[in-house]
PDB file of C-alpha atoms in Angstrom:
ATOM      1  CA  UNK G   1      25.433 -20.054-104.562  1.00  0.00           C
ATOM      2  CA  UNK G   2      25.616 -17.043-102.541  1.00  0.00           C
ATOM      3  CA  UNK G   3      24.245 -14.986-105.031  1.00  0.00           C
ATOM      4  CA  UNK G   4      21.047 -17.167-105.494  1.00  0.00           C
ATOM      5  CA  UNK G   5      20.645 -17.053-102.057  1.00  0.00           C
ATOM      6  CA  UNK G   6      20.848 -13.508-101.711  1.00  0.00           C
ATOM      7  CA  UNK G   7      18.197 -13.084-104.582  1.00  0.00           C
ATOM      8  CA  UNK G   8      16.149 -15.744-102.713  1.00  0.00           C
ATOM      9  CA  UNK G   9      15.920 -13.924 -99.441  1.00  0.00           C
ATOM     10  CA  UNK G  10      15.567 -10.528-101.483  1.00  0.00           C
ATOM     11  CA  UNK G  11      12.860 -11.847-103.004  1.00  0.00           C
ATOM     12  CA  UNK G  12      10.811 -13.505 -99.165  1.00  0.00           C
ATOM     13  CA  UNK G  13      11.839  -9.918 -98.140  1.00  0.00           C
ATOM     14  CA  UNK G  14       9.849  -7.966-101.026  1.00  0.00           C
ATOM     15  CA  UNK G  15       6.708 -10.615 -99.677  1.00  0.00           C
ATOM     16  CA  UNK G  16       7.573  -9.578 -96.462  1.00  0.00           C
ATOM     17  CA  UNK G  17       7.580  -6.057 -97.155  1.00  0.00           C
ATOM     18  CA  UNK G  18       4.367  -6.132 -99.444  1.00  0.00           C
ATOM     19  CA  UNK G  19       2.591  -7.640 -96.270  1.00  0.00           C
ATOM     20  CA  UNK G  20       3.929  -5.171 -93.787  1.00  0.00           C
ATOM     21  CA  UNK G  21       2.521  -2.498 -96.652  1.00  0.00           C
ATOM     22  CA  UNK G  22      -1.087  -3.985 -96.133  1.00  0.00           C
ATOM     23  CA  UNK G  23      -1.039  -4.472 -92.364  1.00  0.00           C
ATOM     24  CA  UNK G  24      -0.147  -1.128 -91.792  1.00  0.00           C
ATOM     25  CA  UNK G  25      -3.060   0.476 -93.716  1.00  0.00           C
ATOM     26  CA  UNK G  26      -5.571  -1.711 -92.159  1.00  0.00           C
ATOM     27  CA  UNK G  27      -4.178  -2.181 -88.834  1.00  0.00           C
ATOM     28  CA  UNK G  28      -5.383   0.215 -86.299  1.00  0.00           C
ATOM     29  CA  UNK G  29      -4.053  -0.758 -83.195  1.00  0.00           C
ATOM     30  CA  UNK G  30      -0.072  -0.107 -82.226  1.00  0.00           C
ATOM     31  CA  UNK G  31       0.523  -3.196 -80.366  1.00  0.00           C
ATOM     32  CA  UNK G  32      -1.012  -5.871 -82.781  1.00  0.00           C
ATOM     33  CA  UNK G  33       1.037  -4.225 -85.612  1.00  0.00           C
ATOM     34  CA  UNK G  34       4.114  -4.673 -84.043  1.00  0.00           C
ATOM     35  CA  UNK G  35       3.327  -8.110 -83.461  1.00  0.00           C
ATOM     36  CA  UNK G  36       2.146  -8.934 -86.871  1.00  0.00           C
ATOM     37  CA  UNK G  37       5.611  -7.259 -88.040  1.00  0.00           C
ATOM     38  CA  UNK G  38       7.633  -9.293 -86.423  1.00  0.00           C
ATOM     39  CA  UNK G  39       5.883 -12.218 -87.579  1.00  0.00           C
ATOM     40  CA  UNK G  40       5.577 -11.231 -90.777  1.00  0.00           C
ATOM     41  CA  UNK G  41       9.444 -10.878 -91.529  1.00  0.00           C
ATOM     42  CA  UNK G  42      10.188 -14.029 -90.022  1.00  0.00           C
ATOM     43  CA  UNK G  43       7.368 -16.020 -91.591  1.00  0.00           C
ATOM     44  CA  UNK G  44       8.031 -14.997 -95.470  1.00  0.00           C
ATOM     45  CA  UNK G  45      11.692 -16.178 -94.150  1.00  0.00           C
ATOM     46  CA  UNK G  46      13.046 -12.917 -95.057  1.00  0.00           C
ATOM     47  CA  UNK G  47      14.868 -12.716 -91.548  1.00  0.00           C
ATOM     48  CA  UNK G  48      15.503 -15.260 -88.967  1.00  0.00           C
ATOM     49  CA  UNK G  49      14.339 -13.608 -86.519  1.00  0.00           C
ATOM     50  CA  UNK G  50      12.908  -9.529 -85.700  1.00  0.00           C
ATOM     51  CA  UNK G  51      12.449  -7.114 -82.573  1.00  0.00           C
ATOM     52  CA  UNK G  52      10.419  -4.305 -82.541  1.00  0.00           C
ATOM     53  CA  UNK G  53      10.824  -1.969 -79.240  1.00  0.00           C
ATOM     54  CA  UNK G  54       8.705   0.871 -78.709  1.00  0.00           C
ATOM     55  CA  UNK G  55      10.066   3.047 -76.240  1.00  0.00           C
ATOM     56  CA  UNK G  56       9.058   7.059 -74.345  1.00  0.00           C
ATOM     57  CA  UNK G  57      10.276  10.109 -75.349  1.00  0.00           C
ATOM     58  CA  UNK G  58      13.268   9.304 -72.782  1.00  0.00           C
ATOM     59  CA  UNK G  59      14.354   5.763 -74.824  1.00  0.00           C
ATOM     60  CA  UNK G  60      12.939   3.817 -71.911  1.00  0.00           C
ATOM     61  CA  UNK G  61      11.198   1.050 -73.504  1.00  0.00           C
ATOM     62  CA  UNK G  62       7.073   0.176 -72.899  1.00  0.00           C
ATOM     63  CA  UNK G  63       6.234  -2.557 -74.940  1.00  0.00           C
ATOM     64  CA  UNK G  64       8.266  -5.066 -77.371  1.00  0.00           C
ATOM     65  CA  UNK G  65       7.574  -8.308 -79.570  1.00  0.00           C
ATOM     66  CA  UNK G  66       9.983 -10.403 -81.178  1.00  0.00           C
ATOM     67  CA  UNK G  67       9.861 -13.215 -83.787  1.00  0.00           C
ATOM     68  CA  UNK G  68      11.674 -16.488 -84.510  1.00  0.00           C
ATOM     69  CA  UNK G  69      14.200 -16.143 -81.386  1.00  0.00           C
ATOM     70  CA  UNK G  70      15.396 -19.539 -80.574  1.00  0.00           C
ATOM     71  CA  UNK G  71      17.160 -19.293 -76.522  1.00  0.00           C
ATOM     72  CA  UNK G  72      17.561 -16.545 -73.999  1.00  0.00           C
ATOM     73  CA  UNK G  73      14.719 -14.268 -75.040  1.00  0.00           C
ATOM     74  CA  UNK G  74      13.559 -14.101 -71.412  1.00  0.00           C
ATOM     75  CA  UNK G  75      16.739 -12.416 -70.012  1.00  0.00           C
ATOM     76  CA  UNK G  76      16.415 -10.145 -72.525  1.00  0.00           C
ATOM     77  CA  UNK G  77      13.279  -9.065 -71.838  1.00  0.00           C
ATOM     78  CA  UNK G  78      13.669  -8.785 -68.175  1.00  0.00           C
ATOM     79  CA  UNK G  79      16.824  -6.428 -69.201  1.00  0.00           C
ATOM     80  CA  UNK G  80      13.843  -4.359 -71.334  1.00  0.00           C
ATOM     81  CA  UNK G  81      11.521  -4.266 -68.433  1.00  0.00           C
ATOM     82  CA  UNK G  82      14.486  -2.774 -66.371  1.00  0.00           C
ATOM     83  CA  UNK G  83      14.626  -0.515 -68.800  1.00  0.00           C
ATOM     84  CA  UNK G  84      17.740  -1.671 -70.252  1.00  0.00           C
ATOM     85  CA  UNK G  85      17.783  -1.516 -74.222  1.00  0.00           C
ATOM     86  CA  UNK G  86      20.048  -4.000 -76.214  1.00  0.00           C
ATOM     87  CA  UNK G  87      23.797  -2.838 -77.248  1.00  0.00           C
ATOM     88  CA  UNK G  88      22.439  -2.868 -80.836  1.00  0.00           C
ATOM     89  CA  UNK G  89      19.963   0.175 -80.859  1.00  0.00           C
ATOM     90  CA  UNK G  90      22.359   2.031 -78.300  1.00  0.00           C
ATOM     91  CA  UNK G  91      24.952   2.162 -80.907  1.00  0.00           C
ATOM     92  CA  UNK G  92      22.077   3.422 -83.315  1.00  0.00           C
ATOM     93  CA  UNK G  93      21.958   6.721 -81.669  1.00  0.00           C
ATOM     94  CA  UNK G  94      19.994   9.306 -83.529  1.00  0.00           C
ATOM     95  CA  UNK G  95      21.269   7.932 -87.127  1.00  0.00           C
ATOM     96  CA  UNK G  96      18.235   7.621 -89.640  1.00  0.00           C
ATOM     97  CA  UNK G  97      19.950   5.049 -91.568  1.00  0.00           C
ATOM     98  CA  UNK G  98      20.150   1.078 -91.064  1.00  0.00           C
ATOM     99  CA  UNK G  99      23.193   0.088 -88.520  1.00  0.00           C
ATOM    100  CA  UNK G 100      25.307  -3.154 -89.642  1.00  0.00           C
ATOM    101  CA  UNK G 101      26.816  -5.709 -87.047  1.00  0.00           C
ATOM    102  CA  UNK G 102      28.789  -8.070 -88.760  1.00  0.00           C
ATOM    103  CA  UNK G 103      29.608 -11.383 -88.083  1.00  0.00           C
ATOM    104  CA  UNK G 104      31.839 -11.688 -85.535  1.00  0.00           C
ATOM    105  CA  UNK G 105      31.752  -7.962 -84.153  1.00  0.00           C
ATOM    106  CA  UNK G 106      32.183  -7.296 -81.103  1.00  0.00           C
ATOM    107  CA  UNK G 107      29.415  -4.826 -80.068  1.00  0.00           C
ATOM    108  CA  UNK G 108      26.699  -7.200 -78.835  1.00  0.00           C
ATOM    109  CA  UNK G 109      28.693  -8.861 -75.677  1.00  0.00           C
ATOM    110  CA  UNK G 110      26.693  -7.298 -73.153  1.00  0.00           C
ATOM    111  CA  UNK G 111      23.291  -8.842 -74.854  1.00  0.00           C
ATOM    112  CA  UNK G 112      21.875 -12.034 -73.893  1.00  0.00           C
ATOM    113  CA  UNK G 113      21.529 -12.784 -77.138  1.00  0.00           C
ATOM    114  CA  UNK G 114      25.159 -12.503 -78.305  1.00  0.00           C
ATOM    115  CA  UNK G 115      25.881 -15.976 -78.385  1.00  0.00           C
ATOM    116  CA  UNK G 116      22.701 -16.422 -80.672  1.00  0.00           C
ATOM    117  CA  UNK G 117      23.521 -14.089 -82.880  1.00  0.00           C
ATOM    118  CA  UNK G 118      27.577 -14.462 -83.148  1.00  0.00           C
ATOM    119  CA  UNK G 119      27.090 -16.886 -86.428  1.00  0.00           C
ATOM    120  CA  UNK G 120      24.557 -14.096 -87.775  1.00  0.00           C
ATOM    121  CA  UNK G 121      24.459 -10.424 -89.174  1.00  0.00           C
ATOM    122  CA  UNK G 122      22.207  -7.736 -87.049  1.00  0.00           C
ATOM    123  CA  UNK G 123      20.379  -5.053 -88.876  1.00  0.00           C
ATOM    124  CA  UNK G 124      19.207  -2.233 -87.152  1.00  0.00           C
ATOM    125  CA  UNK G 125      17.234   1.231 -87.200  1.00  0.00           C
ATOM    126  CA  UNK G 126      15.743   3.727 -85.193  1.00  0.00           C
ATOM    127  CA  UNK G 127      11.934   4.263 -85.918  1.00  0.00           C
ATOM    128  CA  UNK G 128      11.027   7.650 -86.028  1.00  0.00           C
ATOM    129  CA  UNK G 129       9.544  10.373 -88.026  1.00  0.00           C
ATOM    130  CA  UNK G 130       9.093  14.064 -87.995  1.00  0.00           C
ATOM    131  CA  UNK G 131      11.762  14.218 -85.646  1.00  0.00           C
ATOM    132  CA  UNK G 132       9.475  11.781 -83.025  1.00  0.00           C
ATOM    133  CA  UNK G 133      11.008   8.911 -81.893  1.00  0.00           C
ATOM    134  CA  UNK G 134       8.954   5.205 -81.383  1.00  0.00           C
ATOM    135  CA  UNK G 135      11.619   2.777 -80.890  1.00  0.00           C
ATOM    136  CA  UNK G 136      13.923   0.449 -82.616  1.00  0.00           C
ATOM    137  CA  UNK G 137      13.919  -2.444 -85.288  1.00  0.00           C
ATOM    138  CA  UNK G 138      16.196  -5.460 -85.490  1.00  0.00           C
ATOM    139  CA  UNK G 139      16.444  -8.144 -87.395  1.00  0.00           C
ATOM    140  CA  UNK G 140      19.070 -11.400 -87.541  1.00  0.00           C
ATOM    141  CA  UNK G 141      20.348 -12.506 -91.360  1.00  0.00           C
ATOM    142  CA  UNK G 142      22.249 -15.852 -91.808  1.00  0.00           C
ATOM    143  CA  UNK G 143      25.797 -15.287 -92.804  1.00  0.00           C
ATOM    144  CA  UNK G 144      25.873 -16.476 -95.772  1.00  0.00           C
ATOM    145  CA  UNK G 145      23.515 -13.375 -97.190  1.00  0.00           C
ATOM    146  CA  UNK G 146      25.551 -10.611 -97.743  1.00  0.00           C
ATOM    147  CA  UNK G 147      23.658  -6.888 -97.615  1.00  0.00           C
ATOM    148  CA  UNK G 148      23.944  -4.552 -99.761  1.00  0.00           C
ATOM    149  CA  UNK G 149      22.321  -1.170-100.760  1.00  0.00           C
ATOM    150  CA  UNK G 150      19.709  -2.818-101.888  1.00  0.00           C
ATOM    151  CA  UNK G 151      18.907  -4.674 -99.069  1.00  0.00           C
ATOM    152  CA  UNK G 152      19.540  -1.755 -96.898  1.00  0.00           C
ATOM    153  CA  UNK G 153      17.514   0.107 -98.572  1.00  0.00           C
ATOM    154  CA  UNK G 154      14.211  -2.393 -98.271  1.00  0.00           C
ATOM    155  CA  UNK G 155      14.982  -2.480 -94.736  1.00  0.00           C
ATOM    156  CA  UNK G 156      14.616   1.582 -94.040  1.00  0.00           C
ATOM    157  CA  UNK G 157      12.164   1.612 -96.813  1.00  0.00           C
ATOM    158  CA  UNK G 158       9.891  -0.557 -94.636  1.00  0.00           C
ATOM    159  CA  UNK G 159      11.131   1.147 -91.000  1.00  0.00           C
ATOM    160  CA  UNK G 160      10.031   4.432 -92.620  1.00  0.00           C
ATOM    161  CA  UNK G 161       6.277   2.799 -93.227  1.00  0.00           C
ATOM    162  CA  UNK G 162       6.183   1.681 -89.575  1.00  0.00           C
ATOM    163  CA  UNK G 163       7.141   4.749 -88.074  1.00  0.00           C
ATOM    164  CA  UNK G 164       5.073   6.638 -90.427  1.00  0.00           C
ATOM    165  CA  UNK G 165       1.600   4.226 -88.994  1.00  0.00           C
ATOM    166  CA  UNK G 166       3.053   4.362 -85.538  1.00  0.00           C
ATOM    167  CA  UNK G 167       2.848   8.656 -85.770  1.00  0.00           C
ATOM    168  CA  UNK G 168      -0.715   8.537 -87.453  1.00  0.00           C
ATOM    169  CA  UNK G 169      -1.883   6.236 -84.233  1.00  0.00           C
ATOM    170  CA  UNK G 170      -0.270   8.418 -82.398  1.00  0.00           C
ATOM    171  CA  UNK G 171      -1.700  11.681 -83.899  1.00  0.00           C
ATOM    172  CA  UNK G 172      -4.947   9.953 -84.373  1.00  0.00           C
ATOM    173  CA  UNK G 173      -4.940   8.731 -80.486  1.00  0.00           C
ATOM    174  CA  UNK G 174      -4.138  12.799 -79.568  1.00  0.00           C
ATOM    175  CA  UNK G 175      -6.980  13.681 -82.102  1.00  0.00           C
ATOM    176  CA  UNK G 176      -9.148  11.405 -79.811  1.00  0.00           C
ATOM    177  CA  UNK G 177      -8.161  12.103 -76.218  1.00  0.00           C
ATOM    178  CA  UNK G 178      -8.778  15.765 -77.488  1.00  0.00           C
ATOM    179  CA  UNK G 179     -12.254  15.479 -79.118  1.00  0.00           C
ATOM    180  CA  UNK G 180     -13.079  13.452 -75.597  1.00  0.00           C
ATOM    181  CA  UNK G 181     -11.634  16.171 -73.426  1.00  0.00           C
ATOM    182  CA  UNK G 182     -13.897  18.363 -76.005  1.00  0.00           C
ATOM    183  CA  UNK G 183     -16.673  16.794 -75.200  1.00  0.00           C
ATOM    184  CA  UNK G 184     -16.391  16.253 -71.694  1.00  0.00           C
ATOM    185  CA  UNK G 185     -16.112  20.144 -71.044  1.00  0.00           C
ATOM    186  CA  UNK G 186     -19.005  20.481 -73.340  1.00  0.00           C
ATOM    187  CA  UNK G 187     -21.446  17.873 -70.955  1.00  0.00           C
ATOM    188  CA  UNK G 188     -20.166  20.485 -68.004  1.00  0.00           C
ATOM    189  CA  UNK G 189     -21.074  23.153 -69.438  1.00  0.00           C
ATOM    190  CA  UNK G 190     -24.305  22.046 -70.741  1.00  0.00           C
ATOM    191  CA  UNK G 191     -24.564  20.614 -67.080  1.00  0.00           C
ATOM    192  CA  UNK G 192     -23.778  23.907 -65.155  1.00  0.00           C
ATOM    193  CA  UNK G 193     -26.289  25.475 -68.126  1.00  0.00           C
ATOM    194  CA  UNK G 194     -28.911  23.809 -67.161  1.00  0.00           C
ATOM    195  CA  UNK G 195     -28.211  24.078 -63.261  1.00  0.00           C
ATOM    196  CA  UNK G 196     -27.653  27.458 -63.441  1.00  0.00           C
ATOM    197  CA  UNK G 197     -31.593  27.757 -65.405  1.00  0.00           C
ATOM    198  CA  UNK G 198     -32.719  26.028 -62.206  1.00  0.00           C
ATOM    199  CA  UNK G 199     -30.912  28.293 -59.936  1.00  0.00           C
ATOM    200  CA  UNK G 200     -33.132  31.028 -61.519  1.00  0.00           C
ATOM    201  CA  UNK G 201     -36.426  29.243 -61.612  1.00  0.00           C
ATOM    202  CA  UNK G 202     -35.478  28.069 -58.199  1.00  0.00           C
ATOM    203  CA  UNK G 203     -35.195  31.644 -57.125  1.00  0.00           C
ATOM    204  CA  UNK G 204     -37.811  33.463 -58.815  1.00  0.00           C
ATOM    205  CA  UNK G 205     -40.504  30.893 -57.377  1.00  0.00           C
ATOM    206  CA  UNK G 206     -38.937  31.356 -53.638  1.00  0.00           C
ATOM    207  CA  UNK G 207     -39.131  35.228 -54.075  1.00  0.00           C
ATOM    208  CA  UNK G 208     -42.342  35.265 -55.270  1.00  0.00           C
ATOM    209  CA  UNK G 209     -43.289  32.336 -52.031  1.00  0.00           C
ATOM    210  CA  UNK G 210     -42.033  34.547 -49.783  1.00  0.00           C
ATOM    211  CA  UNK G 211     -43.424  37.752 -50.667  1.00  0.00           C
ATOM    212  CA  UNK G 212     -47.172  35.756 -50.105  1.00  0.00           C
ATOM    213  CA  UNK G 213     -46.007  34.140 -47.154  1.00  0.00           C
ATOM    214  CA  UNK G 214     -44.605  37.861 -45.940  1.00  0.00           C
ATOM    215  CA  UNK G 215     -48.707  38.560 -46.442  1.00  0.00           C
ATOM    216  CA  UNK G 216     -50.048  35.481 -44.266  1.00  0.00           C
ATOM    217  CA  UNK G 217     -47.837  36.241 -41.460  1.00  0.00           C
ATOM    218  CA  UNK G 218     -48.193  39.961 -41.563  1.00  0.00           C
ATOM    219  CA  UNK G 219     -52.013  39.482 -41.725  1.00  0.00           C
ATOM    220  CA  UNK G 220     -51.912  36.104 -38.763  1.00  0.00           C
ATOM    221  CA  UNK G 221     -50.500  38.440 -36.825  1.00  0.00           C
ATOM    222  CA  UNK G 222     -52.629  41.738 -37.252  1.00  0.00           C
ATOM    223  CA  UNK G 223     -55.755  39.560 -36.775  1.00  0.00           C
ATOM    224  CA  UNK G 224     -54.230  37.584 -33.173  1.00  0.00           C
ATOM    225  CA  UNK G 225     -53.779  41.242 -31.622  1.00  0.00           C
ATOM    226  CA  UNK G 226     -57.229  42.506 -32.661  1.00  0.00           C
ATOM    227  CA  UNK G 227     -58.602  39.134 -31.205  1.00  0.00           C
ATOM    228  CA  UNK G 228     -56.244  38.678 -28.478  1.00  0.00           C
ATOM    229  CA  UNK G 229     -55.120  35.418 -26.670  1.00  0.00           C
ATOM    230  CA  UNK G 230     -58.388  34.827 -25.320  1.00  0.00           C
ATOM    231  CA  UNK G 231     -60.152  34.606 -28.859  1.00  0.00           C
ATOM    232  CA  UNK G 232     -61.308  30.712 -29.655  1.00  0.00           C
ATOM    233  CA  UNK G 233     -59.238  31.054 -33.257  1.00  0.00           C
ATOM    234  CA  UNK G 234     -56.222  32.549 -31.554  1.00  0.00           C
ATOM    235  CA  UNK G 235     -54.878  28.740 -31.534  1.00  0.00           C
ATOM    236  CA  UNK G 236     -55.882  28.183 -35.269  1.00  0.00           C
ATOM    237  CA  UNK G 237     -54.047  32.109 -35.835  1.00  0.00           C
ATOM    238  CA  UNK G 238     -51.293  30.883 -33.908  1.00  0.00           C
ATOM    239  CA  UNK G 239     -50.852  27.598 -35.887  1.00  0.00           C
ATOM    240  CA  UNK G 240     -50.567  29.065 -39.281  1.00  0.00           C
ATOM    241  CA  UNK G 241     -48.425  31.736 -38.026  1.00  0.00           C
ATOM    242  CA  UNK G 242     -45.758  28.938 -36.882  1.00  0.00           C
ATOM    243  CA  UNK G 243     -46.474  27.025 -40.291  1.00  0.00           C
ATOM    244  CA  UNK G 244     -45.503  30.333 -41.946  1.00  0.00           C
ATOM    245  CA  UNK G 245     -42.898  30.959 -40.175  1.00  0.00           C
ATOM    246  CA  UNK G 246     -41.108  27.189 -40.795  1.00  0.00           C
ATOM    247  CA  UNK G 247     -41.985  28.252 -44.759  1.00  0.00           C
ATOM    248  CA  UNK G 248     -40.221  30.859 -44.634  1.00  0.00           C
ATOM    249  CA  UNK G 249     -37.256  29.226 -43.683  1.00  0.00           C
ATOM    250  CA  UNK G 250     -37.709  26.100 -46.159  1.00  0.00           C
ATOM    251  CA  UNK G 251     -37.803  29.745 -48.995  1.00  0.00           C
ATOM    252  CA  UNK G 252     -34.355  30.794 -47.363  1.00  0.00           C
ATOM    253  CA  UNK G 253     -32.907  27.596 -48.294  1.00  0.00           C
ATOM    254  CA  UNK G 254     -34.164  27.538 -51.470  1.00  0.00           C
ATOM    255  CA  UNK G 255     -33.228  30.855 -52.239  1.00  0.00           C
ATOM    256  CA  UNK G 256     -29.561  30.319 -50.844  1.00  0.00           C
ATOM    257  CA  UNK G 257     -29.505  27.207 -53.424  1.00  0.00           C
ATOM    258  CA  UNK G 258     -29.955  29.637 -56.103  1.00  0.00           C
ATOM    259  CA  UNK G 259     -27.767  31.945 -55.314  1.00  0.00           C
ATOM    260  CA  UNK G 260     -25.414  29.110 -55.554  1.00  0.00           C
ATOM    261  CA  UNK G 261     -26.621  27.963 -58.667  1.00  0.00           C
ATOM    262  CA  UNK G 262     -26.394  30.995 -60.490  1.00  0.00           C
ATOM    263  CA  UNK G 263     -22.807  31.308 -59.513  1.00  0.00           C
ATOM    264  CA  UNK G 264     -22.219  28.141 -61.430  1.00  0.00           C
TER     265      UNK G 264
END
């Protein structure tokens, strides 16, 4: 009986696996692939029940799904948003093999799930790859299944898939944040470009303002001495002189914003 079952769950875990296989090739975001994971062990009944955890470079965990969990989930996860991980991936340490907890063990006592899981085996494993660590997988067995190599092997077989997508997001995601940061330093320079081109324009029309209005005043004011105060222009003379004079300082401002601008 036991061995029928075994092959029976073997075989939901091969469907399980072949589905994982397909998610993660078209699945491009991280979060809705560890969901589907977990759902997809549970649901080809290949596990009772599965936990993914991804967690920082500092094993504090950031987001987590779990599957087929029947009580107790919730104190769990308040423990993960303390930043508490379960007793089972703790014992994992940096091992890139599956971990065991058989029935009975006494290594999950501190977990709000122990009592869940006493009747059950635990198989665990650290996702990582290329020496980058994402988190931790779990999954619950009924008793009754014994696991071998085999089974051990499917299990890492499939981890090794997971972390593999989870580091392509992650150097795809880099890839991305970099071509952005590309291109935002490439719409500043374009921007201080073209800023700096009207800096110059700016600059090269004030000179050549002021050096005319240099002539208006320069002349205003040869013709109101000749004349003299009492001349019936000398107002007009006096007039454009002033209007000169306020141009001339409208062409210093313009000529200090291209100094600016060229500095750009």
């Amino acid at each position: 009986f036991r061995r029928v079952l075994f092959r029976s769950h073997l075989n939901h875990l091969l469907l399980a696996v072949r589905a994982i296989n397909q998610l993660i090739v078209q699945e491009k975001d991280q979060e809705t692939m560890v969901r589907n994971t977990c759902h997809l062990l549970v649901a080809n009944r290949g596990y009772l029940s599965a936990l993914i955890v991804l967690a920082a470079p500092d094993d504090r965990p950031f987001f987590w799904h779990a599957a087929g969990f029947q009580t107790n989930f919730e104190s769990l996860e308040t423990k993960l948003q303390q930043g508490i991980l379960p007793p089972c991936f703790r014992h994992i340490g940096d091992k890139k093999k599956s971990w065991l907890v058989e029935v009975g063990e006494n290594r999950c006592e501190e977990c709000p799930l122990a009592q869940e899981h006493e009747e059950k085996r635990m198989i665990c494993i650290r996702l990582s790859h290329d020496e980058i660590h994402f988190g931790y997988l779990v999954a619950s067995l009924e008793k009754e299944i014994p696991v071998n190599q085999e089974e051990r092997d499917l299990f890492e077989e499939m981890a090794r898939d997971l972390s593999y997508a989870l580091y392509t997001m992650k150097r795809e995601k880099e890839h991305e944040e970099t071509e952005r940061h590309r291109e935002s330093l490439e719409r500043q320079l374009a921007q201080a470009q073209k800023m700096e081109s009207i800096g110059r324009l700016a600059g090269g029309v004030a000179h050549d303002f002021n050096n005319m209005l240099g002539v208006i005043m320069g002349y205003t004011e040869l013709v109101m001495r000749k004349l003299g105060s009492s001349s019936s222009v000398a107002e007009y003379l006096d007039d454009i002189h002033n209007a000169a004079t306020r141009s001339a300082e409208i062409t210093r401002q313009l000529l200090a914003f291209a100094d600016r601008k060229s500095v750009v």
